[in-house]
Amino acid sequence: MTATTRTTGSADTAAVRRAISSTPRPPRPGRLSAALVFGWRGMLKVKHVPEQLLDVTVTPVMFLLLFTYLFGGAIAGSTSAYLDYTLPGLLVMSVLFTTVYSGISLNTDLTKGVVDRFRSLPIWRPAPLLGSLLGDSVRYVIAGTVIIVVGVALGFRPDGGFTGAVAALALVVVFSFGLSWVFSVLGLLLRSPNAVMNAGFMAIFPLTFLSNVFVDPTTLPGPLEAFVDVNPISVLATASRSLMAGEPDVVAVVVSLAVAAGLAAVFLPLTTRLYRSR
């Protein structure tokens, strides 16, 4: 390296330092704006890898067709009658299943070192975590919308009309947001995305099938009926049915919102503490 080259390099470095020192530091991003940016990051993932939407598009349709046309006649006497009963429950099931992927996505970022990069940024620490779950809420809306649209195409007509269907979808999305904090804890505790997926579905499958999503609890044995009646997923399905029917069950709606708030109140601080310590 010649003396001229060294002199030029030193001059360039000095010029860069003067430019940086003379430029005011940009304002620190607010908490909400930072969270929304990370929520948009989740949407960009879908843009670049559209296959990620398979779980919120193909899977709900498969469940709806399978349970309506394979079991509907045997359970309710006709597929149309069973569709009216089970579609609000399948709306609940399809969206709740999607919440497991919140923990999987968080664990993937953690194991790949992406979280370490986020920690080096001058942002509100929980912003990546909250933004990720806000982005996942869009997936919940998509999954629920797919179920309702396909149900209408198959002949489902909610007595509550468009307003009742939107209200039921909104309630399920709010409940799912609260539940997603539970799976976020799993995502921070377990060692791999596959472990999070297996543990998540092992928990959500029994709770979903031991509910009133598919059958009337009065047809079940006494002890099982008692469990189904107090299952929060049964309460959410009942609230969803009542909203779609245009006759809101106020108790079921309030209980569902209270459970969602309780889950968030317990697992949100726990998730934040684990996120900071990992």
Coordinates of C-alpha atoms in Angstrom, one line a residue, residues 56-244:
V56 CA -54.5 -21.4 6.9
T57 CA -56.1 -22.1 3.5
V58 CA -56.0 -25.8 2.5
T59 CA -56.2 -27.3 6.0
P60 CA -59.4 -25.5 7.1
V61 CA -61.1 -26.4 3.8
M62 CA -60.0 -30.1 4.2
F63 CA -61.4 -30.2 7.8
L64 CA -64.7 -28.6 6.7
L65 CA -65.3 -31.0 3.8
L66 CA -64.1 -34.0 5.7
F67 CA -66.3 -33.6 8.8
T68 CA -69.4 -32.3 6.9
Y69 CA -69.6 -34.9 4.2
L70 CA -68.1 -37.9 5.9
F71 CA -69.7 -37.6 9.3
G72 CA -72.5 -35.1 8.8
G73 CA -75.1 -37.6 7.7
A74 CA -74.4 -40.0 10.5
I75 CA -74.3 -37.4 13.3
A76 CA -77.1 -35.0 12.3
G77 CA -79.1 -36.9 9.7
S78 CA -78.1 -34.6 6.9
T79 CA -75.0 -32.8 5.7
S80 CA -76.8 -29.4 5.6
A81 CA -78.0 -29.7 9.2
Y82 CA -74.6 -30.7 10.4
L83 CA -73.0 -27.9 8.4
D84 CA -75.1 -25.4 10.3
Y85 CA -74.0 -26.9 13.6
T86 CA -70.3 -27.6 13.0
L87 CA -69.2 -24.6 10.9
P88 CA -68.9 -22.2 13.8
G89 CA -67.0 -24.9 15.7
L90 CA -64.7 -25.6 12.8
L91 CA -64.0 -21.8 12.6
V92 CA -62.8 -22.1 16.2
M93 CA -60.7 -25.2 15.6
S94 CA -59.0 -24.0 12.4
V95 CA -58.0 -20.7 13.9
L96 CA -56.8 -22.1 17.2
F97 CA -54.7 -24.7 15.4
T98 CA -52.9 -21.8 13.6
T99 CA -51.8 -20.4 17.0
V100 CA -49.3 -23.2 17.4
Y101 CA -47.3 -21.7 14.5
S102 CA -46.6 -18.6 16.6
G103 CA -44.4 -20.7 18.9
I104 CA -42.8 -22.4 15.9
S105 CA -41.9 -19.1 14.2
L106 CA -40.5 -17.7 17.4
N107 CA -38.4 -20.8 18.1
T108 CA -37.1 -20.7 14.5
D109 CA -35.9 -17.1 14.9
L110 CA -34.3 -18.1 18.2
T111 CA -32.4 -21.1 17.0
K112 CA -31.2 -19.4 13.8
G113 CA -29.8 -16.4 15.8
V114 CA -32.2 -13.8 14.4
V115 CA -33.3 -12.9 17.9
D116 CA -29.7 -12.0 18.8
R117 CA -29.6 -9.6 15.9
F118 CA -32.8 -7.9 17.0
R119 CA -31.4 -7.4 20.5
S120 CA -28.6 -5.3 19.0
L121 CA -31.0 -2.8 17.6
P122 CA -32.0 0.4 19.4
I123 CA -35.7 -0.6 19.7
W124 CA -38.1 -1.5 22.4
R125 CA -37.1 -5.0 23.5
P126 CA -40.5 -6.8 23.3
A127 CA -41.2 -5.2 19.8
P128 CA -40.1 -8.3 17.8
L129 CA -42.1 -10.5 20.0
L130 CA -45.3 -8.5 20.0
G131 CA -45.0 -7.6 16.3
S132 CA -44.7 -11.3 15.4
L133 CA -47.9 -12.1 17.2
L134 CA -49.7 -9.2 15.6
G135 CA -48.6 -10.5 12.2
D136 CA -49.9 -13.9 13.1
S137 CA -53.3 -12.3 13.9
V138 CA -53.6 -11.6 10.1
R139 CA -53.1 -15.4 9.5
Y140 CA -56.0 -16.0 12.0
V141 CA -58.2 -13.7 10.1
I142 CA -57.4 -15.4 6.8
A143 CA -58.0 -18.9 8.2
G144 CA -61.4 -17.8 9.6
T145 CA -62.4 -16.0 6.5
V146 CA -61.6 -19.1 4.4
I147 CA -63.8 -21.3 6.6
I148 CA -66.7 -18.9 6.4
V149 CA -66.5 -18.3 2.7
V150 CA -66.3 -22.0 1.9
G151 CA -69.1 -22.7 4.3
V152 CA -71.3 -20.1 2.5
A153 CA -70.4 -21.7 -0.8
L154 CA -71.6 -25.1 0.6
G155 CA -74.9 -23.6 1.7
F156 CA -74.3 -22.3 5.2
R157 CA -76.4 -19.2 5.9
P158 CA -75.9 -17.5 9.3
D159 CA -79.1 -16.0 10.7
G160 CA -77.0 -13.2 12.1
G161 CA -75.9 -12.2 8.6
F162 CA -72.7 -10.6 7.7
T163 CA -72.5 -8.8 11.1
G164 CA -72.9 -12.0 13.1
A165 CA -70.2 -13.8 11.1
V166 CA -67.7 -10.9 11.5
A167 CA -68.4 -10.7 15.2
A168 CA -67.8 -14.5 15.6
L169 CA -64.6 -14.2 13.6
A170 CA -63.4 -11.2 15.7
L171 CA -64.1 -13.1 19.0
V172 CA -62.2 -16.1 17.8
V173 CA -59.2 -14.0 16.7
V174 CA -59.1 -12.2 20.1
F175 CA -59.2 -15.5 21.9
S176 CA -56.5 -16.9 19.6
F177 CA -54.2 -13.9 20.3
G178 CA -54.4 -14.7 24.0
L179 CA -53.7 -18.4 23.4
S180 CA -50.8 -17.6 21.1
W181 CA -48.8 -16.4 24.2
V182 CA -49.0 -19.9 25.6
F183 CA -47.3 -21.3 22.5
S184 CA -44.8 -18.5 22.5
V185 CA -43.7 -19.7 25.9
L186 CA -43.3 -23.2 24.4
G187 CA -41.3 -21.7 21.6
L188 CA -38.9 -20.1 24.1
L189 CA -38.5 -23.2 26.3
L190 CA -38.1 -26.0 23.8
R191 CA -35.0 -26.6 21.7
S192 CA -36.4 -27.0 18.1
P193 CA -39.3 -26.0 16.0
N194 CA -40.4 -29.7 15.6
A195 CA -40.5 -30.1 19.4
V196 CA -42.7 -27.0 19.6
M197 CA -45.0 -28.3 16.9
N198 CA -45.4 -31.7 18.5
A199 CA -46.0 -30.3 22.0
G200 CA -48.4 -27.7 20.8
F201 CA -50.6 -30.1 18.8
M202 CA -50.5 -32.7 21.6
A203 CA -52.1 -30.1 23.8
I204 CA -54.5 -28.5 21.4
F205 CA -55.8 -31.7 19.7
P206 CA -57.4 -33.3 22.8
L207 CA -58.9 -30.0 24.0
T208 CA -60.5 -29.4 20.6
F209 CA -61.9 -32.8 20.1
L210 CA -63.1 -33.0 23.7
S211 CA -65.5 -30.1 23.1
N212 CA -68.8 -29.3 21.5
V213 CA -67.2 -28.5 18.1
F214 CA -68.4 -31.7 16.5
V215 CA -71.2 -33.1 18.6
D216 CA -73.8 -32.0 21.1
P217 CA -72.5 -32.7 24.6
T218 CA -75.8 -34.1 25.7
T219 CA -75.0 -37.2 23.6
L220 CA -71.8 -37.9 25.6
P221 CA -71.4 -40.0 28.8
G222 CA -71.9 -38.0 32.0
P223 CA -68.3 -37.4 33.1
L224 CA -67.2 -36.5 29.6
E225 CA -70.2 -34.2 29.2
A226 CA -69.2 -32.4 32.4
F227 CA -65.7 -31.8 31.1
V228 CA -66.9 -30.7 27.7
D229 CA -69.2 -28.2 29.3
V230 CA -66.4 -26.4 31.1
N231 CA -63.9 -26.7 28.3
P232 CA -63.0 -23.1 27.2
I233 CA -63.0 -24.2 23.6
S234 CA -66.6 -25.4 24.0
V235 CA -67.6 -22.0 25.5
L236 CA -65.9 -20.2 22.6
A237 CA -67.7 -22.5 20.1
T238 CA -71.0 -21.8 21.8
A239 CA -70.3 -18.0 21.7
S240 CA -69.4 -18.3 18.0
R241 CA -72.6 -20.2 17.2
S242 CA -74.7 -17.7 19.1
L243 CA -73.2 -14.7 17.3
M244 CA -73.7 -16.3 13.9

